[in-house]
């Protein structure tokens, strides 16, 4: 692929198409339904028309709790994209202010930020970003296609700006910035305060700048899932209003603020309608902003962001690029072609070029070794991303030799959703004195399972990791340990009491059929949607029902997304007010 | 970014199996936390002599590989308890150069020479901090912790080398104070214009009102998060109501150190004080204050600190109570002997005293408390851009001798601490570096410091730190 084509393709996935950009702001009717609050125990069962689960046909019973929608900060990517869409500019805001990196949350996603603490220094950085961006909007006001013209159309070319124009700007831009209509009743309403700030400035430009800063530094902008009604008590659950649904939907599928169509639907309460909600999922998946899903799956879920700086013997730049491109193409294909999410673990195909095929030991007939094409893996031992060299490199545990416990832990956490606690402190070293000098990893790890204090975790981890030992640290297939005198690799094991596998290929073939894996796939999608780790028994029930009963290997990716947004987890929240 | 747009569906159907890809650099840009071009990067190296307890088969020193937290820090690293997220431990890293030096297999002399040079012979190369100083255009600062006993049993008992000669560092912080006073003018921060200041204050007022109204609608755990935000807004509010109230003196432990004139401590300002063991920690902390100012004022970007010299027969002072491990204080103990776990008789290293290892841990904590002190001060200090100085700095601390008992069969070097650098590294990890050499580590630092070296003593592997 030449550079120009690559740029074009890259722009396609990353282009910031802003629908409604430059269009006249529709008059938004501030029609918002009153919040529905019910005791969790009395929430409708699945036969009730208002259940929100009727169309899903889940068997989780009545009264299951939706879980809390905690106040959370936007991740850096979300902040960057939101600011870009809001202000119609492309300055990377999080780089302007030099934000600290946000670590991934308990769910494994960077957008799971409820755990991220907010230091005074971070607040200063938000301030820096807000003032810098506001200054940039004002400084470029005379540019063609300037953000200024879209934010303040009624002020363009005016030497004096009327109060009605200020109010219109505050309403329209405020709605977009805070992702909901601003309060307008009373002298201390949000609109009134912001109008006072604008009128305090000596010029319209200064006033607009002040408005932008005030909106961007407000918690209503910086935090997502901000409630607007009274707190919901513990033991009760509240239905999210349409604007909150719109935000949740856009940050789920696009990693950014809602667009004008979502705002319009929210204003008319249309997002309470399940059909319209699902139609929006279809629409949003066709938008280029859905590349956010691809990035999130590749970087956070599969975990390939760790490869950025990884230097591995035997993996040169061209091979590393090919490894990464394989996974990106695969996931992009899954999203765009709306394939089943179980392809992530079960697919008997992939995309590779000659460099990668050679690494895999697969014959390559094309003269162009750099060209990617679809490869049929039916007769090979790789399945889904678990067979991708990129994944195997990222989970190897070391750059020269595999660490089965590390790989086993990654597999258990991300693909079986098993909670593996960290090792307790003060563990004495294992007694390996009776082992031969060239003991294989299986022989070394057997010491774990023979130790009662280690067995509870390692009985789960070690079989998974050892089951992948046929892949070396670079993802190449092997049958012996060359560094251990040619010892034959034994990759057999058990997934559970009733599921044995004789080698790596059989393990990979069995994984996708496991209920725990299917449930985990649905759980990860739920985690991405609600931005938290689904840990309650109610979350477990919903995820298992969706992953196992409804959307096994047959289901399309969009079907799972549509089902997720219809769940109570997505559309309601449990209270935590005392 | 190109304005090229194309319908995704059209593209897919017309091109067969060609699919859509993002540009490689864009992926990582989403994860990168970039430093603004104007913030300089700094390097500090601390050297602890005589080795530590590093038995490979009983690694009680090491935190488990992975993310560190207060619960899994080993006792030697207790001084870092409050900053566990600000440093990483590099375990089992090789020290090939030191091992290959003549008369240096795990013993003292070559280790000090090799620490910052990774040199292959006793004719030293320019040590790393001088190499970086040369690239940055600002002279390196070389500090010497101990003067009472130079331990000149060996000629090259130092870590800093420039143009083929060992550089003995300054040991009196008063001397450094005098160097800095003439170079640091009292900054005159431009006061915001009154109109602008009032506008900013109004904006913050409005945001505070938003906060208080929002807080009433939240449950307890969300209220706590909002309180963190409130604390930050209050600090901003102070700045715009009273511009002079932001920042603080260099010697203040809690406020940001800006580029302000340094302060001296008369009781530490003498050659006698430099040789007084009881003043050691106070003296080193004053050095840390001055290093912080020198960084904030961009007078220096590269520092090496030899906390003590190799071998010697001086006595250590008492350690502060909170640093004493299992009652094994170091007061009056011979520095060299402590690293041999308490026993040294006629060249026989083979037997340690029963409390020899706890005493060695106390000694490690004693020195590490100096490193932790600097990390905390750099964390509280800011560049003019507002970026935390620690986030733009690399703070290295390590040992020379691999193991205090000179166990030759150890294949790994003593652990290295790498602090700071959050804008380009990921601190807070315990990393297995058994496949790498310290020369690779310095090559990696060279990349982060934009030194432009194609290799460091032949090493060119980049470590993910």
Short mmCIF file of N, CA and C in Angstrom, two decimals, chain B residues 93-182:
data_model
loop_
_atom_site.label_atom_id
_atom_site.label_comp_id
_atom_site.label_asym_id
_atom_site.label_seq_id
_atom_site.Cartn_x
_atom_site.Cartn_y
_atom_site.Cartn_z
N UNK B 93 18.75 -6.60 36.23
CA UNK B 93 19.38 -6.07 35.01
C UNK B 93 20.87 -6.41 35.04
N UNK B 94 21.42 -6.70 33.89
CA UNK B 94 22.82 -7.14 33.81
C UNK B 94 23.74 -5.93 33.90
N UNK B 95 24.95 -6.19 34.37
CA UNK B 95 25.98 -5.14 34.48
C UNK B 95 27.24 -5.66 33.82
N UNK B 96 27.15 -5.88 32.54
CA UNK B 96 28.22 -6.55 31.79
C UNK B 96 29.53 -5.77 31.87
N UNK B 97 29.46 -4.47 31.69
CA UNK B 97 30.68 -3.67 31.67
C UNK B 97 31.40 -3.77 33.01
N UNK B 98 30.67 -3.61 34.08
CA UNK B 98 31.29 -3.68 35.41
C UNK B 98 31.90 -5.05 35.63
N UNK B 99 31.19 -6.07 35.15
CA UNK B 99 31.70 -7.43 35.36
C UNK B 99 33.01 -7.65 34.62
N UNK B 100 33.15 -6.99 33.49
CA UNK B 100 34.32 -7.25 32.65
C UNK B 100 35.53 -6.41 33.01
N UNK B 101 35.33 -5.42 33.86
CA UNK B 101 36.46 -4.56 34.19
C UNK B 101 37.49 -5.31 35.00
N UNK B 102 38.73 -4.96 34.79
CA UNK B 102 39.82 -5.62 35.52
C UNK B 102 39.64 -5.40 37.00
N UNK B 103 39.91 -6.43 37.78
CA UNK B 103 39.78 -6.37 39.23
C UNK B 103 38.38 -5.94 39.65
N UNK B 104 37.41 -6.30 38.83
CA UNK B 104 36.09 -5.72 39.09
C UNK B 104 34.98 -6.73 39.17
N UNK B 105 35.29 -8.01 39.09
CA UNK B 105 34.20 -8.99 39.08
C UNK B 105 33.42 -8.93 40.38
N UNK B 106 32.37 -8.18 40.35
CA UNK B 106 31.51 -8.05 41.52
C UNK B 106 32.16 -7.26 42.64
N UNK B 107 33.38 -6.79 42.45
CA UNK B 107 34.03 -6.07 43.52
C UNK B 107 33.96 -4.58 43.27
N UNK B 108 34.56 -3.80 44.11
CA UNK B 108 34.18 -2.41 44.22
C UNK B 108 34.63 -1.48 43.10
N UNK B 109 35.90 -1.57 42.76
CA UNK B 109 36.47 -0.45 42.02
C UNK B 109 35.79 -0.25 40.67
N UNK B 110 35.63 -1.35 39.92
CA UNK B 110 35.05 -1.20 38.60
C UNK B 110 33.60 -0.77 38.64
N UNK B 111 32.92 -1.12 39.70
CA UNK B 111 31.48 -0.83 39.78
C UNK B 111 31.24 0.67 39.78
N UNK B 112 32.02 1.41 40.57
CA UNK B 112 31.82 2.86 40.63
C UNK B 112 32.11 3.48 39.27
N UNK B 113 33.21 3.04 38.66
CA UNK B 113 33.58 3.60 37.34
C UNK B 113 32.50 3.29 36.31
N UNK B 114 32.01 2.07 36.35
CA UNK B 114 31.08 1.62 35.31
C UNK B 114 29.66 2.13 35.51
N UNK B 115 29.33 2.63 36.67
CA UNK B 115 27.91 2.94 36.98
C UNK B 115 27.30 3.89 35.96
N UNK B 116 28.02 4.97 35.63
CA UNK B 116 27.45 5.93 34.69
C UNK B 116 28.18 5.94 33.35
N UNK B 117 29.17 5.03 33.19
CA UNK B 117 29.89 5.02 31.92
C UNK B 117 29.66 3.76 31.11
N UNK B 118 29.37 2.64 31.82
CA UNK B 118 29.34 1.32 31.18
C UNK B 118 30.62 1.11 30.38
N UNK B 119 31.71 1.68 30.93
CA UNK B 119 32.98 1.60 30.21
C UNK B 119 33.58 0.21 30.25
N UNK B 120 34.34 -0.09 29.28
CA UNK B 120 34.93 -1.43 29.18
C UNK B 120 36.34 -1.48 29.78
N UNK B 121 36.84 -0.36 30.28
CA UNK B 121 38.18 -0.39 30.89
C UNK B 121 38.22 0.69 31.94
N UNK B 122 39.32 0.66 32.69
CA UNK B 122 39.42 1.60 33.78
C UNK B 122 39.82 2.99 33.32
N UNK B 123 40.14 3.13 32.09
CA UNK B 123 40.33 4.45 31.52
C UNK B 123 38.95 4.97 31.20
N UNK B 124 38.41 5.80 32.01
CA UNK B 124 36.97 6.06 31.92
C UNK B 124 36.57 6.91 30.73
N UNK B 125 35.36 6.63 30.28
CA UNK B 125 34.74 7.47 29.27
C UNK B 125 33.99 8.59 29.99
N UNK B 126 33.44 9.51 29.21
CA UNK B 126 32.58 10.53 29.84
C UNK B 126 31.36 9.84 30.41
N UNK B 127 31.08 10.11 31.65
CA UNK B 127 29.90 9.46 32.25
C UNK B 127 28.62 10.08 31.68
N UNK B 128 27.55 9.36 31.87
CA UNK B 128 26.29 9.68 31.17
C UNK B 128 25.82 11.10 31.50
N UNK B 129 25.94 11.51 32.76
CA UNK B 129 25.39 12.83 33.08
C UNK B 129 26.19 13.92 32.37
N UNK B 130 27.48 13.70 32.16
CA UNK B 130 28.27 14.70 31.43
C UNK B 130 27.93 14.66 29.94
N UNK B 131 27.64 13.48 29.44
CA UNK B 131 27.25 13.39 28.03
C UNK B 131 25.95 14.17 27.81
N UNK B 132 25.01 14.00 28.73
CA UNK B 132 23.75 14.74 28.56
C UNK B 132 23.96 16.23 28.75
N UNK B 133 24.83 16.57 29.71
CA UNK B 133 25.11 17.98 29.94
C UNK B 133 25.66 18.61 28.66
N UNK B 134 26.55 17.87 28.00
CA UNK B 134 27.12 18.38 26.76
C UNK B 134 26.05 18.64 25.71
N UNK B 135 25.10 17.73 25.62
CA UNK B 135 24.02 17.91 24.63
C UNK B 135 23.11 19.06 25.01
N UNK B 136 22.93 19.25 26.31
CA UNK B 136 21.97 20.28 26.73
C UNK B 136 22.58 21.67 26.76
N UNK B 137 23.91 21.72 26.72
CA UNK B 137 24.56 23.02 26.76
C UNK B 137 24.67 23.61 28.16
N UNK B 138 24.37 22.80 29.16
CA UNK B 138 24.46 23.29 30.54
C UNK B 138 25.33 22.32 31.33
N UNK B 139 26.26 22.88 32.10
CA UNK B 139 27.21 22.02 32.82
C UNK B 139 26.48 21.10 33.78
N UNK B 140 27.06 19.92 33.97
CA UNK B 140 26.47 18.97 34.92
C UNK B 140 26.80 19.41 36.34
N UNK B 141 25.95 19.02 37.24
CA UNK B 141 26.17 19.27 38.66
C UNK B 141 26.59 17.94 39.30
N UNK B 142 27.74 17.94 39.93
CA UNK B 142 28.27 16.71 40.52
C UNK B 142 28.35 16.91 42.03
N UNK B 143 27.71 16.02 42.76
CA UNK B 143 27.62 16.16 44.21
C UNK B 143 28.23 14.94 44.88
N UNK B 144 28.92 15.19 45.98
CA UNK B 144 29.57 14.12 46.73
C UNK B 144 29.00 14.08 48.13
N UNK B 145 28.48 12.94 48.53
CA UNK B 145 27.82 12.86 49.82
C UNK B 145 28.77 12.80 51.00
N UNK B 146 29.92 12.26 50.80
CA UNK B 146 30.76 11.98 51.96
C UNK B 146 32.17 12.48 51.74
N UNK B 147 32.73 13.11 52.74
CA UNK B 147 34.11 13.57 52.60
C UNK B 147 35.01 13.08 53.72
N UNK B 148 34.44 12.55 54.75
CA UNK B 148 35.29 12.23 55.92
C UNK B 148 36.31 11.16 55.57
N UNK B 149 35.91 10.27 54.71
CA UNK B 149 36.85 9.21 54.33
C UNK B 149 36.67 8.97 52.85
N UNK B 150 37.61 9.42 52.06
CA UNK B 150 37.44 9.30 50.62
C UNK B 150 37.55 7.87 50.14
N UNK B 151 37.95 6.97 51.01
CA UNK B 151 38.05 5.56 50.59
C UNK B 151 39.00 5.41 49.43
N UNK B 152 40.10 6.17 49.45
CA UNK B 152 40.99 6.14 48.29
C UNK B 152 41.89 4.94 48.25
N UNK B 153 41.37 3.88 48.75
CA UNK B 153 42.09 2.62 48.54
C UNK B 153 42.21 2.36 47.06
N UNK B 154 41.20 2.77 46.29
CA UNK B 154 41.26 2.64 44.84
C UNK B 154 41.29 4.03 44.23
N UNK B 155 42.00 4.17 43.12
CA UNK B 155 42.12 5.49 42.50
C UNK B 155 40.78 6.01 42.02
N UNK B 156 40.05 5.14 41.38
CA UNK B 156 38.88 5.64 40.66
C UNK B 156 37.62 5.46 41.50
N UNK B 157 37.65 6.06 42.67
CA UNK B 157 36.52 5.88 43.56
C UNK B 157 35.52 7.01 43.36
N UNK B 158 34.98 7.02 42.15
CA UNK B 158 34.00 8.06 41.83
C UNK B 158 33.13 7.58 40.68
N UNK B 159 32.04 8.27 40.46
CA UNK B 159 31.12 7.85 39.39
C UNK B 159 31.09 8.86 38.24
N UNK B 160 31.69 10.01 38.45
CA UNK B 160 31.56 11.08 37.45
C UNK B 160 32.89 11.27 36.71
N UNK B 161 32.83 11.17 35.37
CA UNK B 161 34.06 11.28 34.58
C UNK B 161 33.84 12.21 33.41
N UNK B 162 34.83 13.09 33.22
CA UNK B 162 34.74 14.06 32.12
C UNK B 162 36.11 14.22 31.51
N UNK B 163 36.15 14.06 30.21
CA UNK B 163 37.41 14.20 29.48
C UNK B 163 38.54 13.37 30.09
N UNK B 164 38.19 12.17 30.49
CA UNK B 164 39.20 11.24 30.96
C UNK B 164 39.60 11.40 32.41
N UNK B 165 38.99 12.33 33.11
CA UNK B 165 39.37 12.53 34.50
C UNK B 165 38.15 12.37 35.42
N UNK B 166 38.42 11.81 36.58
CA UNK B 166 37.34 11.68 37.55
C UNK B 166 36.99 13.07 38.09
N UNK B 167 35.71 13.32 38.25
CA UNK B 167 35.24 14.60 38.79
C UNK B 167 34.77 14.35 40.21
N UNK B 168 35.44 14.99 41.15
CA UNK B 168 35.01 14.86 42.55
C UNK B 168 33.99 15.95 42.79
N UNK B 169 32.83 15.58 43.27
CA UNK B 169 31.76 16.54 43.37
C UNK B 169 31.86 17.46 44.57
N UNK B 170 30.99 18.45 44.59
CA UNK B 170 30.95 19.35 45.74
C UNK B 170 30.23 18.67 46.89
N UNK B 171 30.71 18.91 48.07
CA UNK B 171 30.12 18.26 49.24
C UNK B 171 29.54 19.26 50.23
N UNK B 172 29.79 20.55 49.98
CA UNK B 172 29.24 21.59 50.86
C UNK B 172 28.10 22.27 50.11
N UNK B 173 26.86 22.08 50.57
CA UNK B 173 25.75 22.71 49.86
C UNK B 173 25.83 24.23 49.84
N UNK B 174 26.56 24.80 50.79
CA UNK B 174 26.73 26.25 50.77
C UNK B 174 27.44 26.71 49.51
N UNK B 175 28.34 25.91 49.02
CA UNK B 175 29.04 26.26 47.78
C UNK B 175 28.06 26.30 46.62
N UNK B 176 27.16 25.34 46.59
CA UNK B 176 26.17 25.32 45.51
C UNK B 176 25.21 26.50 45.67
N UNK B 177 24.85 26.80 46.89
CA UNK B 177 23.97 27.95 47.14
C UNK B 177 24.58 29.21 46.55
N UNK B 178 25.88 29.40 46.81
CA UNK B 178 26.52 30.63 46.31
C UNK B 178 26.58 30.64 44.78
N UNK B 179 26.73 29.49 44.18
CA UNK B 179 26.72 29.43 42.71
C UNK B 179 25.37 29.87 42.17
N UNK B 180 24.32 29.44 42.85
CA UNK B 180 22.98 29.70 42.32
C UNK B 180 22.51 31.13 42.57
N UNK B 181 22.91 31.72 43.70
CA UNK B 181 22.37 33.03 44.06
C UNK B 181 22.58 34.04 42.95
N UNK B 182 23.78 34.06 42.39
CA UNK B 182 24.08 35.04 41.35
C UNK B 182 23.33 34.78 40.05
#
